[in-house]
Amino acid sequence: MSDCIFCKIVAGQLPSNKVYEDEDILAFHDIHPVAPVHFLLIPKRHVESLAHCDDEHAPLLGKMLALAPKLAKEQGLDSGFRTMINTGRGGGQEVFHLHVHVFGGGSHLPRL
Ligand code: AMP
Ligand code: ZN
């Protein structure tokens, strides 16, 4: 996926402000935060979106979601946080490499 910006971040060809990394997952701060803390969890392997996932991806998806509270706590989000996965153009996805937004902090988030 040579033109995928998140693959380029994984490959070290684009910079990121890293939060966490293991063999499967990378987490880094969003370049346009919508809250005082806002980071993204991505699989290192290119997966276009949640709509491109099936049972085979369940362990990876589980690992990503299970990491969210751990990393949120490390980032100081003690009173809670919001997770969001935009999927497809209709779901507001702009970068077509699966990512979980984790954000919070400050006073309060708007109601959905
Ligand atoms: P989405 O609309 O869910 O596809 O969100 C894509 C997110 O990626 C947006 O919140 C962007 O601010 C963020 N983003 C785009 N490019 C970068 C980058 N180079 N480093 C960090 N975050 C980025
Ligand atoms: Zn990619």
PDB file of C-alpha atoms and ligand atoms in Angstrom:
ATOM      1  CA  MET A   1       0.000   0.000   0.000  1.00  0.00           C
ATOM      2  CA  SER A   2       2.609   2.496  -1.157  1.00  0.00           C
ATOM      3  CA  ASP A   3       0.307   5.532  -1.072  1.00  0.00           C
ATOM      4  CA  CYS A   4      -1.194   4.836   2.387  1.00  0.00           C
ATOM      5  CA  ILE A   5      -0.035   7.467   4.881  1.00  0.00           C
ATOM      6  CA  PHE A   6      -0.496   5.167   7.873  1.00  0.00           C
ATOM      7  CA  CYS A   7       1.561   2.414   6.191  1.00  0.00           C
ATOM      8  CA  LYS A   8       4.229   5.076   5.656  1.00  0.00           C
ATOM      9  CA  ILE A   9       4.096   5.929   9.360  1.00  0.00           C
ATOM     10  CA  VAL A  10       4.456   2.223  10.211  1.00  0.00           C
ATOM     11  CA  ALA A  11       7.441   2.007   7.835  1.00  0.00           C
ATOM     12  CA  GLY A  12       9.050   5.082   9.390  1.00  0.00           C
ATOM     13  CA  GLN A  13       8.766   7.014   6.106  1.00  0.00           C
ATOM     14  CA  LEU A  14       6.535   9.635   7.734  1.00  0.00           C
ATOM     15  CA  PRO A  15       6.979  10.945  11.285  1.00  0.00           C
ATOM     16  CA  SER A  16       4.531  10.333  14.097  1.00  0.00           C
ATOM     17  CA  ASN A  17       4.283  11.159  17.768  1.00  0.00           C
ATOM     18  CA  LYS A  18       4.296   7.590  19.022  1.00  0.00           C
ATOM     19  CA  VAL A  19       2.258   6.418  22.026  1.00  0.00           C
ATOM     20  CA  TYR A  20       2.768   2.654  21.788  1.00  0.00           C
ATOM     21  CA  GLU A  21       4.200   0.001  19.522  1.00  0.00           C
ATOM     22  CA  ASP A  22       4.338  -3.781  19.431  1.00  0.00           C
ATOM     23  CA  GLU A  23       4.691  -6.337  16.635  1.00  0.00           C
ATOM     24  CA  ASP A  24       1.064  -5.899  15.493  1.00  0.00           C
ATOM     25  CA  ILE A  25      -0.052  -2.449  16.577  1.00  0.00           C
ATOM     26  CA  LEU A  26       1.102   1.159  16.499  1.00  0.00           C
ATOM     27  CA  ALA A  27      -0.491   4.037  18.393  1.00  0.00           C
ATOM     28  CA  PHE A  28       0.325   7.709  17.776  1.00  0.00           C
ATOM     29  CA  HIS A  29      -1.169  11.112  18.490  1.00  0.00           C
ATOM     30  CA  ASP A  30      -3.653  12.465  15.953  1.00  0.00           C
ATOM     31  CA  ILE A  31      -2.217  15.370  13.998  1.00  0.00           C
ATOM     32  CA  HIS A  32      -5.519  17.312  14.372  1.00  0.00           C
ATOM     33  CA  PRO A  33      -6.700  16.492  17.901  1.00  0.00           C
ATOM     34  CA  VAL A  34     -10.386  17.009  18.719  1.00  0.00           C
ATOM     35  CA  ALA A  35      -9.712  16.821  22.474  1.00  0.00           C
ATOM     36  CA  PRO A  36      -6.724  17.497  24.772  1.00  0.00           C
ATOM     37  CA  VAL A  37      -5.672  13.851  24.298  1.00  0.00           C
ATOM     38  CA  HIS A  38      -6.390  12.218  20.944  1.00  0.00           C
ATOM     39  CA  PHE A  39      -4.485   9.254  19.599  1.00  0.00           C
ATOM     40  CA  LEU A  40      -5.023   6.571  16.989  1.00  0.00           C
ATOM     41  CA  LEU A  41      -4.515   2.822  17.274  1.00  0.00           C
ATOM     42  CA  ILE A  42      -3.711   1.116  13.990  1.00  0.00           C
ATOM     43  CA  PRO A  43      -2.748  -2.372  12.877  1.00  0.00           C
ATOM     44  CA  LYS A  44       0.732  -2.449  11.357  1.00  0.00           C
ATOM     45  CA  ARG A  45      -0.581  -4.623   8.557  1.00  0.00           C
ATOM     46  CA  HIS A  46      -2.703  -2.664   6.084  1.00  0.00           C
ATOM     47  CA  VAL A  47      -6.440  -3.253   6.573  1.00  0.00           C
ATOM     48  CA  GLU A  48      -8.605  -0.769   4.722  1.00  0.00           C
ATOM     49  CA  SER A  49     -11.447  -0.404   7.187  1.00  0.00           C
ATOM     50  CA  LEU A  50     -13.624  -2.213   9.719  1.00  0.00           C
ATOM     51  CA  ALA A  51     -15.806  -3.198   6.767  1.00  0.00           C
ATOM     52  CA  HIS A  52     -12.860  -5.225   5.461  1.00  0.00           C
ATOM     53  CA  CYS A  53     -12.627  -7.270   8.669  1.00  0.00           C
ATOM     54  CA  ASP A  54     -14.026 -10.715   9.361  1.00  0.00           C
ATOM     55  CA  ASP A  55     -13.497 -13.493  11.917  1.00  0.00           C
ATOM     56  CA  GLU A  56      -9.842 -13.726  10.938  1.00  0.00           C
ATOM     57  CA  HIS A  57      -9.323 -10.175  12.243  1.00  0.00           C
ATOM     58  CA  ALA A  58     -11.056 -10.771  15.572  1.00  0.00           C
ATOM     59  CA  PRO A  59      -7.836 -11.344  17.593  1.00  0.00           C
ATOM     60  CA  LEU A  60      -6.275  -8.173  16.169  1.00  0.00           C
ATOM     61  CA  LEU A  61      -9.427  -6.116  16.773  1.00  0.00           C
ATOM     62  CA  GLY A  62      -9.657  -7.491  20.300  1.00  0.00           C
ATOM     63  CA  LYS A  63      -6.046  -6.627  20.975  1.00  0.00           C
ATOM     64  CA  MET A  64      -6.552  -3.074  19.694  1.00  0.00           C
ATOM     65  CA  LEU A  65      -9.645  -2.486  21.819  1.00  0.00           C
ATOM     66  CA  ALA A  66      -8.081  -4.062  24.892  1.00  0.00           C
ATOM     67  CA  LEU A  67      -5.126  -1.705  24.545  1.00  0.00           C
ATOM     68  CA  ALA A  68      -7.323   1.400  24.405  1.00  0.00           C
ATOM     69  CA  PRO A  69      -8.039   1.685  28.176  1.00  0.00           C
ATOM     70  CA  LYS A  70      -4.421   0.913  29.077  1.00  0.00           C
ATOM     71  CA  LEU A  71      -3.048   3.608  26.773  1.00  0.00           C
ATOM     72  CA  ALA A  72      -5.824   6.052  27.699  1.00  0.00           C
ATOM     73  CA  LYS A  73      -4.836   5.697  31.347  1.00  0.00           C
ATOM     74  CA  GLU A  74      -1.174   6.201  30.512  1.00  0.00           C
ATOM     75  CA  GLN A  75      -2.164   9.394  28.670  1.00  0.00           C
ATOM     76  CA  GLY A  76      -3.944  10.672  31.787  1.00  0.00           C
ATOM     77  CA  LEU A  77      -7.537  10.016  30.735  1.00  0.00           C
ATOM     78  CA  ASP A  78      -8.562   8.947  34.226  1.00  0.00           C
ATOM     79  CA  SER A  79     -12.183  10.074  34.025  1.00  0.00           C
ATOM     80  CA  GLY A  80     -12.908   8.310  30.750  1.00  0.00           C
ATOM     81  CA  PHE A  81     -12.456   8.537  27.028  1.00  0.00           C
ATOM     82  CA  ARG A  82     -14.281   8.004  23.781  1.00  0.00           C
ATOM     83  CA  THR A  83     -13.417   5.466  21.090  1.00  0.00           C
ATOM     84  CA  MET A  84     -14.495   5.882  17.481  1.00  0.00           C
ATOM     85  CA  ILE A  85     -13.975   3.866  14.305  1.00  0.00           C
ATOM     86  CA  ASN A  86     -15.085   5.733  11.194  1.00  0.00           C
ATOM     87  CA  THR A  87     -15.831   3.208   8.480  1.00  0.00           C
ATOM     88  CA  GLY A  88     -16.132   4.019   4.790  1.00  0.00           C
ATOM     89  CA  ARG A  89     -16.904   7.369   3.197  1.00  0.00           C
ATOM     90  CA  GLY A  90     -20.423   7.224   4.619  1.00  0.00           C
ATOM     91  CA  GLY A  91     -18.934   6.762   8.085  1.00  0.00           C
ATOM     92  CA  GLY A  92     -16.638   9.761   7.731  1.00  0.00           C
ATOM     93  CA  GLN A  93     -13.458   7.754   7.144  1.00  0.00           C
ATOM     94  CA  GLU A  94     -10.759   9.835   5.468  1.00  0.00           C
ATOM     95  CA  VAL A  95      -7.689   7.647   5.896  1.00  0.00           C
ATOM     96  CA  PHE A  96      -8.354   4.193   4.486  1.00  0.00           C
ATOM     97  CA  HIS A  97      -6.179   2.241   6.879  1.00  0.00           C
ATOM     98  CA  LEU A  98      -8.185   0.926   9.834  1.00  0.00           C
ATOM     99  CA  HIS A  99      -7.774   3.048  12.957  1.00  0.00           C
ATOM    100  CA  VAL A 100      -9.422   3.424  16.333  1.00  0.00           C
ATOM    101  CA  HIS A 101      -9.647   7.000  17.601  1.00  0.00           C
ATOM    102  CA  VAL A 102      -9.200   7.356  21.367  1.00  0.00           C
ATOM    103  CA  PHE A 103      -9.792  10.828  22.776  1.00  0.00           C
ATOM    104  CA  GLY A 104     -10.811  12.708  25.874  1.00  0.00           C
ATOM    105  CA  GLY A 105      -9.650  15.091  28.549  1.00  0.00           C
ATOM    106  CA  GLY A 106     -10.705  18.662  29.175  1.00  0.00           C
ATOM    107  CA  SER A 107     -14.202  19.515  30.413  1.00  0.00           C
ATOM    108  CA  HIS A 108     -16.556  17.164  28.600  1.00  0.00           C
ATOM    109  CA  LEU A 109     -17.214  15.691  25.193  1.00  0.00           C
ATOM    110  CA  PRO A 110     -20.374  16.594  23.275  1.00  0.00           C
ATOM    111  CA  ARG A 111     -23.242  14.135  23.427  1.00  0.00           C
ATOM    112  CA  LEU A 112     -23.567  11.942  20.368  1.00  0.00           C
TER     113      LEU A 112
HETATM  114  P1  AMP B   1     -10.805   9.330   9.869  1.00  0.00           P
HETATM  115  O1  AMP B   1     -11.711  10.447   9.481  1.00  0.00           O
HETATM  116  O2  AMP B   1     -11.386   8.438  10.916  1.00  0.00           O
HETATM  117  O3  AMP B   1     -10.271   8.573   8.662  1.00  0.00           O
HETATM  118  O4  AMP B   1      -9.608  10.020  10.607  1.00  0.00           O
HETATM  119  C1  AMP B   1      -8.318  10.154  10.113  1.00  0.00           C
HETATM  120  C2  AMP B   1      -7.541  10.839  11.190  1.00  0.00           C
HETATM  121  O5  AMP B   1      -6.165  10.739  10.887  1.00  0.00           O
HETATM  122  C3  AMP B   1      -7.879  12.326  11.331  1.00  0.00           C
HETATM  123  O6  AMP B   1      -8.298  12.579  12.682  1.00  0.00           O
HETATM  124  C4  AMP B   1      -6.563  13.017  11.016  1.00  0.00           C
HETATM  125  O7  AMP B   1      -6.330  14.165  11.796  1.00  0.00           O
HETATM  126  C5  AMP B   1      -5.556  11.921  11.304  1.00  0.00           C
HETATM  127  N1  AMP B   1      -4.308  12.028  10.562  1.00  0.00           N
HETATM  128  C6  AMP B   1      -4.158  12.206   9.232  1.00  0.00           C
HETATM  129  N2  AMP B   1      -2.855  12.227   8.900  1.00  0.00           N
HETATM  130  C7  AMP B   1      -2.165  12.044  10.046  1.00  0.00           C
HETATM  131  C8  AMP B   1      -0.776  11.970  10.369  1.00  0.00           C
HETATM  132  N3  AMP B   1       0.178  12.080   9.435  1.00  0.00           N
HETATM  133  N4  AMP B   1      -0.424  11.788  11.673  1.00  0.00           N
HETATM  134  C9  AMP B   1      -1.390  11.685  12.621  1.00  0.00           C
HETATM  135  N5  AMP B   1      -2.701  11.736  12.379  1.00  0.00           N
HETATM  136  C10 AMP B   1      -3.100  11.925  11.111  1.00  0.00           C
HETATM  137 ZN    ZN B   2      -2.044   1.316   5.134  1.00  0.00          ZN
END
